[in-house]
Amino acid sequence: MAPQVLAHPLPTEQRVTLEGVSWQQYEILLATLGNDFPNLRLSYLEGVLEIMSTSPEHEEIKTTIGLFIEAYFQETRTRFHGMGSATFRKAAKQRGLEPDECYCLEHKKEFPDIAIEVVLSSGTVDKLEIYRGLQVVEVWFWENGAFQIYHLRADNYEQVVSSELLPKLDVELFARYVRPEEQFDAVMEFRNVIRQQQEGR
């Protein structure tokens, strides 16, 4: 069956959804695109492929969040391995995607422990379902100035108030500092707060 194309014009991001895409076609497309289009995100779930081009605002926010979480890791001496927007996929589960940012705790692994998604517009593919198939422990969605965190229990996600992988991180405080237009100053302020917390232990 030939793929069906559904276009979704959006003010800040552009998405195209293809239905009836085989796993082989998905892998061929990934190989063809390579690293030449870093602003594209491909989400594949059991024959449905969503291709999204990110906006400058999206990239600025995801970079800002990455700066903060890495500052937190450094200040708390939490060993981590950042993997950016690498492609993760599992043929047996018919799932694949690129997080906006992602991290392994302690050391590099096949799949990240924490994946971060910036949500400025709604898509057609259930990314949480893709992450479930990849067994990513926590998924953090940044939307409307706040984080929604989902922690994997057994084979399903449960929304939680704070990260269970980083239990000492004040997520609400973290969210207040995510100010893309003031990256440098905001990160420095956040570092100082974390240092004071560490000194007061």
JSON list of C-alpha atoms in Angstrom, two decimals:
[
{"chain": "A", "resi": 1, "resn": "MET", "atom": "CA", "xyz": [0.00, 0.00, 0.00]},
{"chain": "A", "resi": 2, "resn": "ALA", "atom": "CA", "xyz": [1.36, 3.44, -0.93]},
{"chain": "A", "resi": 3, "resn": "PRO", "atom": "CA", "xyz": [1.95, 5.87, 1.95]},
{"chain": "A", "resi": 4, "resn": "GLN", "atom": "CA", "xyz": [-0.80, 8.45, 2.52]},
{"chain": "A", "resi": 5, "resn": "VAL", "atom": "CA", "xyz": [0.36, 12.02, 3.16]},
{"chain": "A", "resi": 6, "resn": "LEU", "atom": "CA", "xyz": [-1.34, 14.27, 5.69]},
{"chain": "A", "resi": 7, "resn": "ALA", "atom": "CA", "xyz": [0.04, 17.82, 5.93]},
{"chain": "A", "resi": 8, "resn": "HIS", "atom": "CA", "xyz": [-0.37, 19.91, 9.09]},
{"chain": "A", "resi": 9, "resn": "PRO", "atom": "CA", "xyz": [0.48, 23.59, 8.58]},
{"chain": "A", "resi": 10, "resn": "LEU", "atom": "CA", "xyz": [1.51, 25.10, 11.92]},
{"chain": "A", "resi": 11, "resn": "PRO", "atom": "CA", "xyz": [2.61, 28.63, 12.90]},
{"chain": "A", "resi": 12, "resn": "THR", "atom": "CA", "xyz": [5.94, 27.67, 14.47]},
{"chain": "A", "resi": 13, "resn": "GLU", "atom": "CA", "xyz": [6.70, 24.17, 13.21]},
{"chain": "A", "resi": 14, "resn": "GLN", "atom": "CA", "xyz": [5.89, 22.15, 10.12]},
{"chain": "A", "resi": 15, "resn": "ARG", "atom": "CA", "xyz": [4.81, 18.51, 10.22]},
{"chain": "A", "resi": 16, "resn": "VAL", "atom": "CA", "xyz": [4.05, 15.90, 7.61]},
{"chain": "A", "resi": 17, "resn": "THR", "atom": "CA", "xyz": [2.57, 12.53, 8.52]},
{"chain": "A", "resi": 18, "resn": "LEU", "atom": "CA", "xyz": [3.04, 9.48, 6.30]},
{"chain": "A", "resi": 19, "resn": "GLU", "atom": "CA", "xyz": [0.94, 6.39, 6.86]},
{"chain": "A", "resi": 20, "resn": "GLY", "atom": "CA", "xyz": [1.74, 2.90, 5.62]},
{"chain": "A", "resi": 21, "resn": "VAL", "atom": "CA", "xyz": [5.52, 3.37, 5.87]},
{"chain": "A", "resi": 22, "resn": "SER", "atom": "CA", "xyz": [7.49, 0.15, 6.27]},
{"chain": "A", "resi": 23, "resn": "TRP", "atom": "CA", "xyz": [10.40, -0.20, 8.69]},
{"chain": "A", "resi": 24, "resn": "GLN", "atom": "CA", "xyz": [12.73, -0.57, 5.72]},
{"chain": "A", "resi": 25, "resn": "GLN", "atom": "CA", "xyz": [11.45, 2.68, 4.20]},
{"chain": "A", "resi": 26, "resn": "TYR", "atom": "CA", "xyz": [11.95, 4.43, 7.53]},
{"chain": "A", "resi": 27, "resn": "GLU", "atom": "CA", "xyz": [15.56, 3.23, 7.78]},
{"chain": "A", "resi": 28, "resn": "ILE", "atom": "CA", "xyz": [16.27, 4.20, 4.16]},
{"chain": "A", "resi": 29, "resn": "LEU", "atom": "CA", "xyz": [14.98, 7.71, 4.87]},
{"chain": "A", "resi": 30, "resn": "LEU", "atom": "CA", "xyz": [17.15, 7.98, 7.98]},
{"chain": "A", "resi": 31, "resn": "ALA", "atom": "CA", "xyz": [20.20, 6.89, 5.99]},
{"chain": "A", "resi": 32, "resn": "THR", "atom": "CA", "xyz": [19.39, 9.32, 3.18]},
{"chain": "A", "resi": 33, "resn": "LEU", "atom": "CA", "xyz": [18.96, 12.31, 5.48]},
{"chain": "A", "resi": 34, "resn": "GLY", "atom": "CA", "xyz": [22.02, 11.44, 7.57]},
{"chain": "A", "resi": 35, "resn": "ASN", "atom": "CA", "xyz": [23.21, 14.41, 9.63]},
{"chain": "A", "resi": 36, "resn": "ASP", "atom": "CA", "xyz": [22.48, 16.97, 6.93]},
{"chain": "A", "resi": 37, "resn": "PHE", "atom": "CA", "xyz": [19.16, 18.14, 8.42]},
{"chain": "A", "resi": 38, "resn": "PRO", "atom": "CA", "xyz": [19.62, 18.63, 12.19]},
{"chain": "A", "resi": 39, "resn": "ASN", "atom": "CA", "xyz": [16.33, 20.54, 12.52]},
{"chain": "A", "resi": 40, "resn": "LEU", "atom": "CA", "xyz": [14.27, 17.52, 11.40]},
{"chain": "A", "resi": 41, "resn": "ARG", "atom": "CA", "xyz": [12.71, 15.10, 13.89]},
{"chain": "A", "resi": 42, "resn": "LEU", "atom": "CA", "xyz": [11.39, 11.77, 12.62]},
{"chain": "A", "resi": 43, "resn": "SER", "atom": "CA", "xyz": [8.98, 9.83, 14.83]},
{"chain": "A", "resi": 44, "resn": "TYR", "atom": "CA", "xyz": [8.04, 6.32, 13.74]},
{"chain": "A", "resi": 45, "resn": "LEU", "atom": "CA", "xyz": [5.35, 4.18, 15.35]},
{"chain": "A", "resi": 46, "resn": "GLU", "atom": "CA", "xyz": [4.15, 0.96, 13.76]},
{"chain": "A", "resi": 47, "resn": "GLY", "atom": "CA", "xyz": [3.90, 2.17, 10.16]},
{"chain": "A", "resi": 48, "resn": "VAL", "atom": "CA", "xyz": [3.15, 5.84, 10.86]},
{"chain": "A", "resi": 49, "resn": "LEU", "atom": "CA", "xyz": [5.97, 8.32, 10.27]},
{"chain": "A", "resi": 50, "resn": "GLU", "atom": "CA", "xyz": [5.81, 11.94, 11.36]},
{"chain": "A", "resi": 51, "resn": "ILE", "atom": "CA", "xyz": [8.43, 14.34, 10.02]},
{"chain": "A", "resi": 52, "resn": "MET", "atom": "CA", "xyz": [8.72, 17.62, 11.88]},
{"chain": "A", "resi": 53, "resn": "SER", "atom": "CA", "xyz": [10.92, 20.62, 11.10]},
{"chain": "A", "resi": 54, "resn": "THR", "atom": "CA", "xyz": [11.69, 22.51, 14.30]},
{"chain": "A", "resi": 55, "resn": "SER", "atom": "CA", "xyz": [11.44, 26.27, 14.63]},
{"chain": "A", "resi": 56, "resn": "PRO", "atom": "CA", "xyz": [14.18, 28.58, 15.94]},
{"chain": "A", "resi": 57, "resn": "GLU", "atom": "CA", "xyz": [12.14, 28.99, 19.14]},
{"chain": "A", "resi": 58, "resn": "HIS", "atom": "CA", "xyz": [12.02, 25.21, 19.60]},
{"chain": "A", "resi": 59, "resn": "GLU", "atom": "CA", "xyz": [15.78, 24.87, 19.16]},
{"chain": "A", "resi": 60, "resn": "GLU", "atom": "CA", "xyz": [16.48, 27.77, 21.53]},
{"chain": "A", "resi": 61, "resn": "ILE", "atom": "CA", "xyz": [14.32, 26.28, 24.29]},
{"chain": "A", "resi": 62, "resn": "LYS", "atom": "CA", "xyz": [15.74, 22.76, 23.95]},
{"chain": "A", "resi": 63, "resn": "THR", "atom": "CA", "xyz": [19.30, 24.13, 24.01]},
{"chain": "A", "resi": 64, "resn": "THR", "atom": "CA", "xyz": [18.52, 26.22, 27.09]},
{"chain": "A", "resi": 65, "resn": "ILE", "atom": "CA", "xyz": [17.07, 23.21, 28.93]},
{"chain": "A", "resi": 66, "resn": "GLY", "atom": "CA", "xyz": [20.16, 21.21, 27.99]},
{"chain": "A", "resi": 67, "resn": "LEU", "atom": "CA", "xyz": [22.42, 23.91, 29.44]},
{"chain": "A", "resi": 68, "resn": "PHE", "atom": "CA", "xyz": [20.50, 23.81, 32.73]},
{"chain": "A", "resi": 69, "resn": "ILE", "atom": "CA", "xyz": [20.37, 20.07, 33.20]},
{"chain": "A", "resi": 70, "resn": "GLU", "atom": "CA", "xyz": [24.08, 19.77, 32.37]},
{"chain": "A", "resi": 71, "resn": "ALA", "atom": "CA", "xyz": [24.85, 22.55, 34.85]},
{"chain": "A", "resi": 72, "resn": "TYR", "atom": "CA", "xyz": [22.89, 20.59, 37.46]},
{"chain": "A", "resi": 73, "resn": "PHE", "atom": "CA", "xyz": [24.82, 17.40, 36.70]},
{"chain": "A", "resi": 74, "resn": "GLN", "atom": "CA", "xyz": [28.13, 19.24, 36.95]},
{"chain": "A", "resi": 75, "resn": "GLU", "atom": "CA", "xyz": [27.34, 21.09, 40.18]},
{"chain": "A", "resi": 76, "resn": "THR", "atom": "CA", "xyz": [26.02, 17.95, 41.90]},
{"chain": "A", "resi": 77, "resn": "ARG", "atom": "CA", "xyz": [28.81, 15.76, 40.50]},
{"chain": "A", "resi": 78, "resn": "THR", "atom": "CA", "xyz": [26.25, 13.48, 38.86]},
{"chain": "A", "resi": 79, "resn": "ARG", "atom": "CA", "xyz": [27.96, 11.35, 36.25]},
{"chain": "A", "resi": 80, "resn": "PHE", "atom": "CA", "xyz": [26.17, 11.51, 32.91]},
{"chain": "A", "resi": 81, "resn": "HIS", "atom": "CA", "xyz": [26.55, 10.97, 29.19]},
{"chain": "A", "resi": 82, "resn": "GLY", "atom": "CA", "xyz": [24.72, 13.44, 26.94]},
{"chain": "A", "resi": 83, "resn": "MET", "atom": "CA", "xyz": [23.46, 12.14, 23.60]},
{"chain": "A", "resi": 84, "resn": "GLY", "atom": "CA", "xyz": [21.71, 15.21, 22.17]},
{"chain": "A", "resi": 85, "resn": "SER", "atom": "CA", "xyz": [19.18, 14.44, 19.45]},
{"chain": "A", "resi": 86, "resn": "ALA", "atom": "CA", "xyz": [20.58, 11.07, 18.40]},
{"chain": "A", "resi": 87, "resn": "THR", "atom": "CA", "xyz": [18.22, 8.65, 16.64]},
{"chain": "A", "resi": 88, "resn": "PHE", "atom": "CA", "xyz": [17.02, 5.73, 18.74]},
{"chain": "A", "resi": 89, "resn": "ARG", "atom": "CA", "xyz": [15.09, 2.88, 17.19]},
{"chain": "A", "resi": 90, "resn": "LYS", "atom": "CA", "xyz": [14.09, -0.71, 17.79]},
{"chain": "A", "resi": 91, "resn": "ALA", "atom": "CA", "xyz": [12.96, -2.80, 14.83]},
{"chain": "A", "resi": 92, "resn": "ALA", "atom": "CA", "xyz": [11.30, -5.46, 16.98]},
{"chain": "A", "resi": 93, "resn": "LYS", "atom": "CA", "xyz": [9.03, -2.81, 18.50]},
{"chain": "A", "resi": 94, "resn": "GLN", "atom": "CA", "xyz": [8.57, -0.83, 15.24]},
{"chain": "A", "resi": 95, "resn": "ARG", "atom": "CA", "xyz": [9.52, 2.39, 17.00]},
{"chain": "A", "resi": 96, "resn": "GLY", "atom": "CA", "xyz": [12.06, 5.15, 16.48]},
{"chain": "A", "resi": 97, "resn": "LEU", "atom": "CA", "xyz": [12.62, 8.86, 17.14]},
{"chain": "A", "resi": 98, "resn": "GLU", "atom": "CA", "xyz": [15.04, 11.65, 18.02]},
{"chain": "A", "resi": 99, "resn": "PRO", "atom": "CA", "xyz": [14.56, 13.32, 21.44]},
{"chain": "A", "resi": 100, "resn": "ASP", "atom": "CA", "xyz": [15.25, 17.02, 21.69]},
{"chain": "A", "resi": 101, "resn": "GLU", "atom": "CA", "xyz": [17.85, 16.25, 24.37]},
{"chain": "A", "resi": 102, "resn": "CYS", "atom": "CA", "xyz": [18.63, 13.02, 26.20]},
{"chain": "A", "resi": 103, "resn": "TYR", "atom": "CA", "xyz": [20.98, 11.70, 28.85]},
{"chain": "A", "resi": 104, "resn": "CYS", "atom": "CA", "xyz": [22.28, 8.46, 30.27]},
{"chain": "A", "resi": 105, "resn": "LEU", "atom": "CA", "xyz": [23.13, 8.45, 33.96]},
{"chain": "A", "resi": 106, "resn": "GLU", "atom": "CA", "xyz": [26.48, 7.03, 35.09]},
{"chain": "A", "resi": 107, "resn": "HIS", "atom": "CA", "xyz": [27.60, 5.79, 31.65]},
{"chain": "A", "resi": 108, "resn": "LYS", "atom": "CA", "xyz": [26.59, 5.52, 27.99]},
{"chain": "A", "resi": 109, "resn": "LYS", "atom": "CA", "xyz": [23.82, 3.00, 27.27]},
{"chain": "A", "resi": 110, "resn": "GLU", "atom": "CA", "xyz": [21.92, 1.76, 24.24]},
{"chain": "A", "resi": 111, "resn": "PHE", "atom": "CA", "xyz": [18.94, 3.95, 25.15]},
{"chain": "A", "resi": 112, "resn": "PRO", "atom": "CA", "xyz": [18.87, 7.07, 27.35]},
{"chain": "A", "resi": 113, "resn": "ASP", "atom": "CA", "xyz": [17.56, 7.18, 30.91]},
{"chain": "A", "resi": 114, "resn": "ILE", "atom": "CA", "xyz": [16.08, 10.66, 30.47]},
{"chain": "A", "resi": 115, "resn": "ALA", "atom": "CA", "xyz": [14.59, 12.08, 27.27]},
{"chain": "A", "resi": 116, "resn": "ILE", "atom": "CA", "xyz": [13.43, 15.68, 26.94]},
{"chain": "A", "resi": 117, "resn": "GLU", "atom": "CA", "xyz": [10.78, 16.85, 24.50]},
{"chain": "A", "resi": 118, "resn": "VAL", "atom": "CA", "xyz": [9.89, 20.49, 23.81]},
{"chain": "A", "resi": 119, "resn": "VAL", "atom": "CA", "xyz": [6.21, 20.76, 22.89]},
{"chain": "A", "resi": 120, "resn": "LEU", "atom": "CA", "xyz": [5.15, 23.90, 21.03]},
{"chain": "A", "resi": 121, "resn": "SER", "atom": "CA", "xyz": [2.48, 22.22, 18.91]},
{"chain": "A", "resi": 122, "resn": "SER", "atom": "CA", "xyz": [0.70, 18.89, 18.97]},
{"chain": "A", "resi": 123, "resn": "GLY", "atom": "CA", "xyz": [1.73, 16.04, 16.70]},
{"chain": "A", "resi": 124, "resn": "THR", "atom": "CA", "xyz": [-0.06, 13.01, 15.33]},
{"chain": "A", "resi": 125, "resn": "VAL", "atom": "CA", "xyz": [2.26, 10.32, 16.71]},
{"chain": "A", "resi": 126, "resn": "ASP", "atom": "CA", "xyz": [2.18, 9.34, 20.40]},
{"chain": "A", "resi": 127, "resn": "LYS", "atom": "CA", "xyz": [5.79, 9.89, 21.42]},
{"chain": "A", "resi": 128, "resn": "LEU", "atom": "CA", "xyz": [5.24, 8.45, 24.87]},
{"chain": "A", "resi": 129, "resn": "GLU", "atom": "CA", "xyz": [4.18, 5.20, 23.24]},
{"chain": "A", "resi": 130, "resn": "ILE", "atom": "CA", "xyz": [7.40, 5.22, 21.19]},
{"chain": "A", "resi": 131, "resn": "TYR", "atom": "CA", "xyz": [9.47, 5.80, 24.34]},
{"chain": "A", "resi": 132, "resn": "ARG", "atom": "CA", "xyz": [7.60, 2.96, 26.08]},
{"chain": "A", "resi": 133, "resn": "GLY", "atom": "CA", "xyz": [8.72, 0.56, 23.35]},
{"chain": "A", "resi": 134, "resn": "LEU", "atom": "CA", "xyz": [12.30, 1.79, 23.74]},
{"chain": "A", "resi": 135, "resn": "GLN", "atom": "CA", "xyz": [12.08, 1.43, 27.55]},
{"chain": "A", "resi": 136, "resn": "VAL", "atom": "CA", "xyz": [13.31, 4.96, 28.29]},
{"chain": "A", "resi": 137, "resn": "VAL", "atom": "CA", "xyz": [12.93, 5.36, 32.06]},
{"chain": "A", "resi": 138, "resn": "GLU", "atom": "CA", "xyz": [11.85, 9.01, 32.20]},
{"chain": "A", "resi": 139, "resn": "VAL", "atom": "CA", "xyz": [10.41, 11.38, 29.61]},
{"chain": "A", "resi": 140, "resn": "TRP", "atom": "CA", "xyz": [10.20, 15.09, 30.38]},
{"chain": "A", "resi": 141, "resn": "PHE", "atom": "CA", "xyz": [7.82, 17.20, 28.28]},
{"chain": "A", "resi": 142, "resn": "TRP", "atom": "CA", "xyz": [8.35, 20.97, 28.36]},
{"chain": "A", "resi": 143, "resn": "GLU", "atom": "CA", "xyz": [5.06, 22.69, 27.56]},
{"chain": "A", "resi": 144, "resn": "ASN", "atom": "CA", "xyz": [3.58, 26.08, 28.50]},
{"chain": "A", "resi": 145, "resn": "GLY", "atom": "CA", "xyz": [6.49, 26.96, 30.75]},
{"chain": "A", "resi": 146, "resn": "ALA", "atom": "CA", "xyz": [6.45, 23.79, 32.86]},
{"chain": "A", "resi": 147, "resn": "PHE", "atom": "CA", "xyz": [7.68, 20.21, 32.88]},
{"chain": "A", "resi": 148, "resn": "GLN", "atom": "CA", "xyz": [5.45, 17.15, 32.79]},
{"chain": "A", "resi": 149, "resn": "ILE", "atom": "CA", "xyz": [7.47, 14.11, 33.85]},
{"chain": "A", "resi": 150, "resn": "TYR", "atom": "CA", "xyz": [6.58, 10.50, 33.10]},
{"chain": "A", "resi": 151, "resn": "HIS", "atom": "CA", "xyz": [8.34, 7.61, 34.82]},
{"chain": "A", "resi": 152, "resn": "LEU", "atom": "CA", "xyz": [8.25, 4.08, 33.43]},
{"chain": "A", "resi": 153, "resn": "ARG", "atom": "CA", "xyz": [6.86, 1.46, 35.82]},
{"chain": "A", "resi": 154, "resn": "ALA", "atom": "CA", "xyz": [6.85, -2.11, 34.55]},
{"chain": "A", "resi": 155, "resn": "ASP", "atom": "CA", "xyz": [5.59, -1.48, 31.02]},
{"chain": "A", "resi": 156, "resn": "ASN", "atom": "CA", "xyz": [3.59, 1.75, 31.41]},
{"chain": "A", "resi": 157, "resn": "TYR", "atom": "CA", "xyz": [4.31, 5.39, 32.17]},
{"chain": "A", "resi": 158, "resn": "GLU", "atom": "CA", "xyz": [3.01, 7.16, 35.25]},
{"chain": "A", "resi": 159, "resn": "GLN", "atom": "CA", "xyz": [3.02, 10.94, 35.50]},
{"chain": "A", "resi": 160, "resn": "VAL", "atom": "CA", "xyz": [5.01, 12.04, 38.56]},
{"chain": "A", "resi": 161, "resn": "VAL", "atom": "CA", "xyz": [5.49, 15.35, 40.33]},
{"chain": "A", "resi": 162, "resn": "SER", "atom": "CA", "xyz": [9.29, 15.22, 40.25]},
{"chain": "A", "resi": 163, "resn": "SER", "atom": "CA", "xyz": [12.03, 13.14, 38.70]},
{"chain": "A", "resi": 164, "resn": "GLU", "atom": "CA", "xyz": [12.63, 9.84, 40.43]},
{"chain": "A", "resi": 165, "resn": "LEU", "atom": "CA", "xyz": [16.02, 9.54, 38.73]},
{"chain": "A", "resi": 166, "resn": "LEU", "atom": "CA", "xyz": [17.05, 12.98, 40.04]},
{"chain": "A", "resi": 167, "resn": "PRO", "atom": "CA", "xyz": [15.03, 13.17, 43.29]},
{"chain": "A", "resi": 168, "resn": "LYS", "atom": "CA", "xyz": [16.94, 16.18, 44.65]},
{"chain": "A", "resi": 169, "resn": "LEU", "atom": "CA", "xyz": [16.23, 18.35, 41.61]},
{"chain": "A", "resi": 170, "resn": "ASP", "atom": "CA", "xyz": [13.52, 20.92, 42.31]},
{"chain": "A", "resi": 171, "resn": "VAL", "atom": "CA", "xyz": [11.70, 20.72, 38.98]},
{"chain": "A", "resi": 172, "resn": "GLU", "atom": "CA", "xyz": [9.52, 23.79, 39.60]},
{"chain": "A", "resi": 173, "resn": "LEU", "atom": "CA", "xyz": [12.61, 25.85, 40.43]},
{"chain": "A", "resi": 174, "resn": "PHE", "atom": "CA", "xyz": [14.33, 24.49, 37.34]},
{"chain": "A", "resi": 175, "resn": "ALA", "atom": "CA", "xyz": [11.35, 25.51, 35.18]},
{"chain": "A", "resi": 176, "resn": "ARG", "atom": "CA", "xyz": [11.40, 29.09, 36.51]},
{"chain": "A", "resi": 177, "resn": "TYR", "atom": "CA", "xyz": [14.97, 29.52, 35.29]},
{"chain": "A", "resi": 178, "resn": "VAL", "atom": "CA", "xyz": [14.28, 28.34, 31.74]},
{"chain": "A", "resi": 179, "resn": "ARG", "atom": "CA", "xyz": [14.45, 31.77, 30.14]},
{"chain": "A", "resi": 180, "resn": "PRO", "atom": "CA", "xyz": [15.86, 31.34, 26.60]},
{"chain": "A", "resi": 181, "resn": "GLU", "atom": "CA", "xyz": [16.27, 35.09, 26.08]},
{"chain": "A", "resi": 182, "resn": "GLU", "atom": "CA", "xyz": [18.59, 35.26, 29.15]},
{"chain": "A", "resi": 183, "resn": "GLN", "atom": "CA", "xyz": [20.55, 32.03, 28.74]},
{"chain": "A", "resi": 184, "resn": "PHE", "atom": "CA", "xyz": [23.88, 33.07, 30.24]},
{"chain": "A", "resi": 185, "resn": "ASP", "atom": "CA", "xyz": [22.57, 35.02, 33.25]},
{"chain": "A", "resi": 186, "resn": "ALA", "atom": "CA", "xyz": [19.85, 32.47, 34.00]},
{"chain": "A", "resi": 187, "resn": "VAL", "atom": "CA", "xyz": [22.29, 29.54, 33.93]},
{"chain": "A", "resi": 188, "resn": "MET", "atom": "CA", "xyz": [24.72, 31.37, 36.20]},
{"chain": "A", "resi": 189, "resn": "GLU", "atom": "CA", "xyz": [21.92, 32.16, 38.67]},
{"chain": "A", "resi": 190, "resn": "PHE", "atom": "CA", "xyz": [20.78, 28.53, 38.59]},
{"chain": "A", "resi": 191, "resn": "ARG", "atom": "CA", "xyz": [24.35, 27.30, 39.19]},
{"chain": "A", "resi": 192, "resn": "ASN", "atom": "CA", "xyz": [24.65, 29.57, 42.23]},
{"chain": "A", "resi": 193, "resn": "VAL", "atom": "CA", "xyz": [21.39, 28.23, 43.68]},
{"chain": "A", "resi": 194, "resn": "ILE", "atom": "CA", "xyz": [22.51, 24.63, 43.21]},
{"chain": "A", "resi": 195, "resn": "ARG", "atom": "CA", "xyz": [25.91, 25.39, 44.78]},
{"chain": "A", "resi": 196, "resn": "GLN", "atom": "CA", "xyz": [24.22, 26.94, 47.81]},
{"chain": "A", "resi": 197, "resn": "GLN", "atom": "CA", "xyz": [22.00, 23.87, 48.13]},
{"chain": "A", "resi": 198, "resn": "GLN", "atom": "CA", "xyz": [25.04, 21.62, 47.93]},
{"chain": "A", "resi": 199, "resn": "GLU", "atom": "CA", "xyz": [26.91, 23.64, 50.55]},
{"chain": "A", "resi": 200, "resn": "GLY", "atom": "CA", "xyz": [23.90, 23.52, 52.87]},
{"chain": "A", "resi": 201, "resn": "ARG", "atom": "CA", "xyz": [23.59, 19.75, 52.83]}
]
